[in-house]
Amino acid sequence: MDVIRTAIGLMSGTSMDGIDVALVKTDGRGFIERGPFLGVPYEAEFRERLKRALDLARPLTDRRERPAELRDIELELTKRHAIAVTAFLERFGLSADAVDVLGFHGQTVLHRPDEGLTIQIGDGGDLARRTGISVVYDMRANDMRHGGQGAPLVPAYHAALAGKFQQAGEAVCFVNIGGISNLTSIGPDGRISAFDSGPGNTLIDQWVEMQTGKTYDSGGEIGGRGKVVAALAQRYLESPFFRGNVRRSLDRGDFAPLHQGDASLEDGARTLAHVAAASIVKSAGFLPEKPSIYIVCGGGRLNATLMAEFSVMAEALGSKVLTAEEAGFDGDAMEAEAWAYLAVRSLDGLPLTFPGTTGVEIPVSGGLLARP
């Protein structure tokens, strides 16, 4: 009989806006009982330190290398994750003894899949000591050692959730619109296909922050007042990323932000929302089957302008678009839930990635285990 474990997943994504904490009870296979969720935002000062970490990581060629300043940021990030776990346990009346494992994503500061290099900062051993809970971390590296892109990792969890939406001859596609967007298609035969689809929130966030000091376009309100600047949109959508059948995972620096003066505030936000939506549709053209249903999670689903653009494009091709909530899930929690699920799979030596998700040679497990 498969062992059911209680796991907490911790996710700090490319938007660098905070830590998502979610609890799942699972056997790492088909049994999933979703528990509570907590979002813990970063303050502006620490977000700037994380941006600094991107600069510090850029010249690195060894994923284990930690120059002094980057190491300091790593330890501060780890401490904040420990505080987030403690806050979560206190909020929901849980003890550390009730949790079998933490799935710790850390913060990606460099991702160059073509060079076989990915760096996530976050000290799993230190987190285990601070929380008193075993930690599975560094889950991307083994995939890359076996020829994979190291991303995306969430598809294994999406596949476990997809069952009730699969109908004969139809494919279900989960769309995660974070800083970078990615797709997971589960075909009628259960085959998983997944890849990054293009820019998500990052370009919009960068533009709005540069123009206003706000960290994002809340609800897509700014973009909703603008219009699409066709020449700017075309500049992004003609990227070589959208040509050819070789899909690859993206780093947040792969698409350059708009420059001051390229557009008005509103037109820039609207154009970048259009680009995010069109990127999903263009990339979905590389899936084995046309999706019948798109289920949208991640922060981008809250941008009404982006979602309106995407819905129009998808429905014109005969596909239905649902938010995670309309599908019965929690779109904020899903990535953190996935990291909890993957941690349990790692403990059991089950595959985290597959040839159809990261391009890895064979299905492989991954992750390192740190005990308190």
Coordinates of C-alpha atoms in Angstrom, one line a residue:
M1 CA 0.0 0.0 0.0
D2 CA 1.3 3.5 -0.9
V3 CA 2.2 5.7 2.0
I4 CA 0.2 8.9 2.4
R5 CA 2.4 11.8 3.6
T6 CA 1.7 15.3 4.8
A7 CA 3.9 17.7 2.8
I8 CA 4.2 21.5 2.6
G9 CA 5.4 23.1 -0.6
L10 CA 7.3 26.4 -0.7
M11 CA 7.4 28.4 -3.9
S12 CA 9.2 31.7 -4.7
G13 CA 8.7 32.3 -8.4
T14 CA 10.1 34.5 -11.1
S15 CA 7.9 37.4 -10.1
M16 CA 9.9 37.5 -6.8
D17 CA 6.8 38.9 -5.0
G18 CA 6.8 36.5 -2.0
I19 CA 6.6 32.9 -0.7
D20 CA 3.6 30.7 -1.4
V21 CA 3.1 28.0 1.3
A22 CA 0.6 25.1 0.7
L23 CA -0.1 21.8 2.4
V24 CA -1.0 18.6 0.6
K25 CA -1.7 15.1 1.8
T26 CA -0.6 12.7 -0.9
D27 CA 0.9 9.3 -1.8
G28 CA 2.8 11.1 -4.7
R29 CA 0.6 9.2 -7.1
G30 CA -3.2 9.5 -7.6
F31 CA -4.3 10.4 -4.1
I32 CA -4.3 14.2 -3.4
E33 CA -6.0 16.0 -0.6
R34 CA -5.4 19.7 -0.8
G35 CA -5.0 21.6 2.4
P36 CA -4.6 25.3 3.4
F37 CA -2.6 28.0 1.7
L38 CA -0.8 31.1 2.8
G39 CA 0.9 33.8 0.8
V40 CA 3.8 35.7 2.5
P41 CA 4.8 38.8 0.5
Y42 CA 8.3 40.1 0.4
E43 CA 8.9 43.8 1.3
A44 CA 10.3 46.0 -1.4
E45 CA 13.8 46.1 0.1
F46 CA 14.2 42.3 -0.1
R47 CA 12.8 42.2 -3.6
E48 CA 15.6 44.5 -4.6
R49 CA 18.1 42.2 -2.9
L50 CA 16.7 39.3 -5.0
K51 CA 17.1 41.4 -8.1
R52 CA 20.7 41.9 -7.1
A53 CA 21.1 38.2 -6.8
L54 CA 20.2 37.9 -10.5
D55 CA 23.1 40.2 -11.3
L56 CA 25.5 38.3 -9.0
A57 CA 24.6 35.0 -10.6
R58 CA 25.0 36.1 -14.2
P59 CA 28.8 35.4 -14.5
L60 CA 28.7 32.1 -12.6
T61 CA 29.5 28.8 -14.4
D62 CA 29.3 26.5 -11.5
R63 CA 25.9 26.0 -10.0
R64 CA 27.4 25.4 -6.5
E65 CA 29.4 28.6 -6.5
R66 CA 28.2 31.3 -4.0
P67 CA 30.2 34.5 -3.9
A68 CA 29.9 36.1 -0.5
E69 CA 27.1 38.6 -1.2
L70 CA 25.1 35.9 -3.0
R71 CA 25.6 33.6 -0.1
D72 CA 24.3 36.2 2.3
I73 CA 21.1 36.6 0.2
E74 CA 20.7 32.9 0.1
L75 CA 20.8 32.6 3.9
E76 CA 18.4 35.5 4.2
L77 CA 16.0 33.9 1.7
T78 CA 16.2 30.6 3.6
K79 CA 15.5 32.3 6.9
R80 CA 12.4 34.0 5.4
H81 CA 11.2 30.6 4.2
A82 CA 11.6 29.2 7.8
I83 CA 9.6 32.1 9.2
A84 CA 6.9 31.5 6.5
V85 CA 6.7 27.9 7.5
T86 CA 6.4 28.8 11.2
A87 CA 3.7 31.4 10.4
F88 CA 1.8 28.8 8.3
L89 CA 1.9 26.2 11.1
E90 CA 0.7 28.7 13.7
R91 CA -2.1 30.1 11.4
F92 CA -3.6 26.7 10.8
G93 CA -2.9 25.1 14.2
L94 CA -0.4 22.5 13.1
S95 CA 2.8 21.3 14.7
A96 CA 6.1 20.6 12.9
D97 CA 5.8 16.9 13.9
A98 CA 2.6 16.7 11.8
V99 CA 4.5 17.4 8.6
D100 CA 6.6 14.7 6.9
V101 CA 8.5 16.9 4.4
L102 CA 8.9 20.4 3.0
G103 CA 9.3 20.7 -0.8
F104 CA 11.6 23.7 -1.2
H105 CA 11.9 25.4 -4.6
G106 CA 14.3 28.2 -3.5
Q107 CA 14.7 31.2 -5.9
T108 CA 16.0 30.7 -9.4
V109 CA 18.7 33.2 -10.1
L110 CA 20.1 31.8 -13.3
H111 CA 18.7 29.3 -15.8
R112 CA 20.6 28.5 -19.0
P113 CA 19.3 25.1 -20.1
D114 CA 21.3 25.2 -23.4
E115 CA 24.4 25.2 -21.2
G116 CA 23.1 22.6 -18.7
L117 CA 23.2 25.3 -16.0
T118 CA 20.5 26.2 -13.5
I119 CA 21.0 27.9 -10.1
Q120 CA 18.4 28.0 -7.3
I121 CA 19.5 29.7 -4.1
G122 CA 18.2 28.4 -0.9
D123 CA 19.9 26.2 1.7
G124 CA 17.9 23.1 2.3
G125 CA 20.0 21.9 5.2
D126 CA 19.6 25.3 7.0
L127 CA 15.9 25.2 6.4
A128 CA 15.6 21.7 7.9
R129 CA 17.5 22.8 11.0
R130 CA 15.4 26.0 11.4
T131 CA 12.0 24.2 11.0
G132 CA 12.7 20.8 12.4
I133 CA 11.2 19.2 9.3
S134 CA 12.9 17.2 6.6
V135 CA 13.4 19.1 3.3
V136 CA 13.6 18.0 -0.3
Y137 CA 15.3 20.7 -2.4
D138 CA 17.4 21.2 -5.6
M139 CA 14.8 19.3 -7.7
R140 CA 15.9 20.5 -11.1
A141 CA 19.6 19.5 -11.3
N142 CA 19.2 15.7 -11.8
D143 CA 16.9 16.4 -14.8
M144 CA 19.6 18.5 -16.4
R145 CA 22.2 15.9 -15.7
H146 CA 20.1 13.5 -17.8
G147 CA 19.7 15.9 -20.8
G148 CA 16.6 17.8 -19.7
Q149 CA 15.9 21.5 -19.6
G150 CA 15.3 21.5 -15.8
A151 CA 11.8 23.0 -16.3
P152 CA 8.9 22.8 -16.1
L153 CA 8.5 20.5 -13.1
V154 CA 4.9 21.2 -12.2
P155 CA 3.4 18.9 -15.0
A156 CA 3.6 15.8 -12.9
Y157 CA 1.1 17.4 -10.5
H158 CA -1.1 18.8 -13.3
A159 CA -1.4 15.3 -14.7
A160 CA -2.6 14.0 -11.3
L161 CA -5.3 16.7 -11.2
A162 CA -6.5 16.4 -14.8
G163 CA -8.5 13.2 -14.6
K164 CA -12.0 14.7 -14.1
F165 CA -11.6 17.0 -17.1
Q166 CA -10.4 14.4 -19.6
Q167 CA -13.0 13.1 -22.0
A168 CA -12.6 10.7 -24.9
G169 CA -10.4 12.2 -27.6
E170 CA -9.8 15.5 -25.8
A171 CA -6.8 17.2 -24.2
V172 CA -6.7 19.3 -21.1
C173 CA -4.1 22.1 -20.9
F174 CA -3.0 23.7 -17.6
V175 CA -1.6 27.2 -18.2
N176 CA 0.5 28.7 -15.4
I177 CA 0.9 32.4 -15.9
G178 CA 3.7 33.4 -13.6
G179 CA 6.7 35.6 -14.4
I180 CA 7.2 33.1 -17.3
S181 CA 4.2 31.2 -18.6
N182 CA 4.2 27.4 -19.1
L183 CA 1.8 24.8 -20.5
T184 CA 1.0 21.3 -19.5
S185 CA -1.1 19.3 -21.8
I186 CA -2.5 15.9 -20.7
G187 CA -3.8 14.0 -23.8
P188 CA -6.7 11.6 -23.8
D189 CA -4.2 8.7 -23.5
G190 CA -2.6 10.3 -20.4
R191 CA 0.5 11.5 -22.3
I192 CA 2.1 14.6 -20.8
S193 CA 3.5 17.4 -22.9
A194 CA 4.9 20.5 -21.3
F195 CA 7.1 23.5 -21.9
D196 CA 7.5 27.2 -21.2
S197 CA 5.3 29.2 -23.5
G198 CA 6.7 32.7 -23.3
P199 CA 6.7 35.8 -21.2
G200 CA 3.9 36.0 -18.6
N201 CA 3.8 38.7 -15.9
T202 CA 7.4 39.7 -15.9
L203 CA 7.4 42.1 -18.8
I204 CA 4.1 43.7 -17.5
D205 CA 5.5 44.0 -14.0
Q206 CA 8.8 45.5 -15.2
W207 CA 7.0 48.1 -17.3
V208 CA 4.5 49.2 -14.7
E209 CA 7.2 49.4 -12.0
M210 CA 9.4 51.5 -14.2
Q211 CA 6.6 53.9 -15.0
T212 CA 4.7 54.1 -11.7
G213 CA 6.7 52.4 -8.9
K214 CA 3.9 49.9 -8.5
T215 CA 5.1 46.2 -8.6
Y216 CA 2.3 45.0 -11.0
D217 CA -0.8 46.0 -12.9
S218 CA -3.5 45.1 -10.3
G219 CA -6.4 43.4 -12.1
G220 CA -5.1 44.5 -15.5
E221 CA -6.7 47.9 -14.8
I222 CA -3.9 49.9 -16.4
G223 CA -3.7 47.8 -19.5
G224 CA -7.5 47.9 -19.8
R225 CA -7.3 51.6 -20.6
G226 CA -4.7 51.1 -23.3
K227 CA -4.5 49.8 -26.9
V228 CA -2.2 47.3 -28.5
V229 CA 0.8 48.8 -30.2
A230 CA 1.2 46.4 -33.1
A231 CA 4.8 47.0 -33.9
L232 CA 5.9 46.4 -30.3
A233 CA 3.8 43.2 -30.0
Q234 CA 5.2 42.0 -33.3
R235 CA 8.8 42.6 -32.0
Y236 CA 8.2 40.1 -29.2
L237 CA 6.1 37.6 -31.2
E238 CA 8.6 37.3 -34.0
S239 CA 11.2 36.0 -31.5
P240 CA 13.0 32.8 -32.6
F241 CA 11.5 31.2 -29.5
F242 CA 8.2 30.8 -31.3
R243 CA 9.7 29.2 -34.4
G244 CA 10.8 25.6 -34.9
N245 CA 9.7 22.5 -33.0
V246 CA 12.4 22.5 -30.3
R247 CA 10.8 23.8 -27.1
R248 CA 13.1 25.1 -24.4
S249 CA 12.7 26.5 -20.9
L250 CA 13.1 30.2 -20.4
D251 CA 14.9 32.6 -18.0
R252 CA 13.2 35.8 -17.0
G253 CA 15.9 37.7 -19.0
D254 CA 15.2 36.0 -22.3
F255 CA 12.7 38.7 -23.3
A256 CA 14.0 42.3 -22.9
P257 CA 11.7 44.8 -21.2
L258 CA 10.2 47.8 -23.0
H259 CA 12.2 51.0 -22.8
Q260 CA 11.1 54.3 -21.5
G261 CA 9.3 56.1 -24.4
D262 CA 8.3 53.0 -26.3
A263 CA 4.7 53.6 -25.5
S264 CA 2.4 55.3 -23.0
L265 CA 1.9 53.6 -19.7
E266 CA -1.5 52.2 -20.6
D267 CA -0.5 51.2 -24.2
G268 CA 2.6 49.4 -23.0
A269 CA 0.7 47.4 -20.3
R270 CA -2.0 46.5 -22.9
T271 CA 0.6 45.5 -25.5
L272 CA 2.4 43.3 -23.0
A273 CA -0.8 41.6 -21.9
H274 CA -1.5 40.9 -25.5
V275 CA 2.0 39.4 -26.0
A276 CA 1.5 37.2 -22.9
A277 CA -1.8 35.9 -24.3
A278 CA -0.6 35.4 -27.8
S279 CA 2.5 33.6 -26.6
I280 CA 0.3 31.0 -25.0
V281 CA -1.7 30.4 -28.2
K282 CA 1.4 30.4 -30.4
S283 CA 3.2 27.9 -28.2
A284 CA 0.1 25.7 -27.8
G285 CA 0.4 25.1 -31.6
F286 CA 3.4 22.8 -30.8
L287 CA 1.3 20.5 -28.5
P288 CA 0.4 17.1 -29.9
E289 CA -3.4 17.8 -29.6
K290 CA -5.4 21.0 -29.7
P291 CA -6.6 21.6 -26.1
S292 CA -10.3 21.4 -25.5
I293 CA -10.0 23.1 -22.2
Y294 CA -7.4 25.5 -20.8
I295 CA -7.2 25.8 -17.0
V296 CA -5.4 29.0 -16.0
C297 CA -3.5 29.3 -12.7
G298 CA -0.8 31.7 -11.5
G299 CA -1.0 35.4 -10.9
G300 CA -1.7 36.2 -14.5
R301 CA -5.2 34.8 -14.2
L302 CA -6.1 37.9 -12.1
N303 CA -5.1 40.3 -14.9
A304 CA -8.5 40.8 -16.5
T305 CA -7.0 42.4 -19.6
L306 CA -4.6 39.5 -20.2
M307 CA -7.4 36.9 -19.6
A308 CA -9.8 38.7 -22.0
E309 CA -7.2 38.7 -24.7
F310 CA -6.4 35.0 -24.1
S311 CA -10.1 33.9 -24.0
V312 CA -10.8 35.6 -27.3
M313 CA -7.8 34.0 -29.0
A314 CA -8.5 30.5 -27.6
E315 CA -12.2 30.5 -28.2
A316 CA -11.6 31.5 -31.8
L317 CA -9.8 28.2 -32.1
G318 CA -12.6 26.2 -30.4
S319 CA -11.0 25.9 -26.9
K320 CA -12.7 26.8 -23.6
V321 CA -10.8 28.8 -21.0
L322 CA -11.4 28.3 -17.2
T323 CA -9.7 29.9 -14.3
A324 CA -8.3 27.4 -11.7
E325 CA -11.1 28.5 -9.4
E326 CA -13.8 27.8 -12.0
A327 CA -12.2 24.3 -12.4
G328 CA -12.4 23.7 -8.6
F329 CA -8.7 24.5 -7.7
D330 CA -6.8 27.3 -6.1
G331 CA -4.8 29.2 -8.7
D332 CA -2.6 30.9 -6.1
A333 CA -1.7 27.6 -4.4
M334 CA -1.1 25.3 -7.3
E335 CA 2.6 25.7 -7.7
A336 CA 3.3 25.4 -4.0
E337 CA 1.1 22.4 -3.9
A338 CA 3.1 20.9 -6.8
W339 CA 6.3 21.3 -4.9
A340 CA 4.8 19.4 -1.9
Y341 CA 3.6 16.7 -4.3
L342 CA 7.0 16.5 -6.0
A343 CA 8.8 16.3 -2.6
V344 CA 6.8 13.1 -1.8
R345 CA 7.5 11.7 -5.2
S346 CA 11.2 12.4 -4.6
L347 CA 11.1 10.5 -1.3
D348 CA 9.7 7.5 -3.1
G349 CA 12.2 7.7 -6.0
L350 CA 9.3 8.4 -8.5
P351 CA 10.0 10.4 -11.6
L352 CA 9.6 14.2 -11.4
T353 CA 10.2 14.8 -15.1
F354 CA 9.6 13.0 -18.3
P355 CA 10.8 13.2 -22.0
G356 CA 7.6 15.0 -22.9
T357 CA 8.0 17.7 -20.2
T358 CA 11.7 18.7 -20.1
G359 CA 13.2 16.7 -22.9
V360 CA 15.0 14.5 -20.4
E361 CA 16.3 11.2 -21.9
I362 CA 14.2 9.0 -19.6
P363 CA 11.8 9.7 -16.8
V364 CA 14.0 10.7 -13.8
S365 CA 13.5 11.5 -10.1
G366 CA 15.5 14.2 -8.4
G367 CA 16.0 16.3 -5.3
L368 CA 18.3 16.2 -2.3
L369 CA 17.1 15.3 1.2
A370 CA 18.1 17.3 4.2
R371 CA 17.1 16.1 7.7
P372 CA 16.8 18.3 10.8

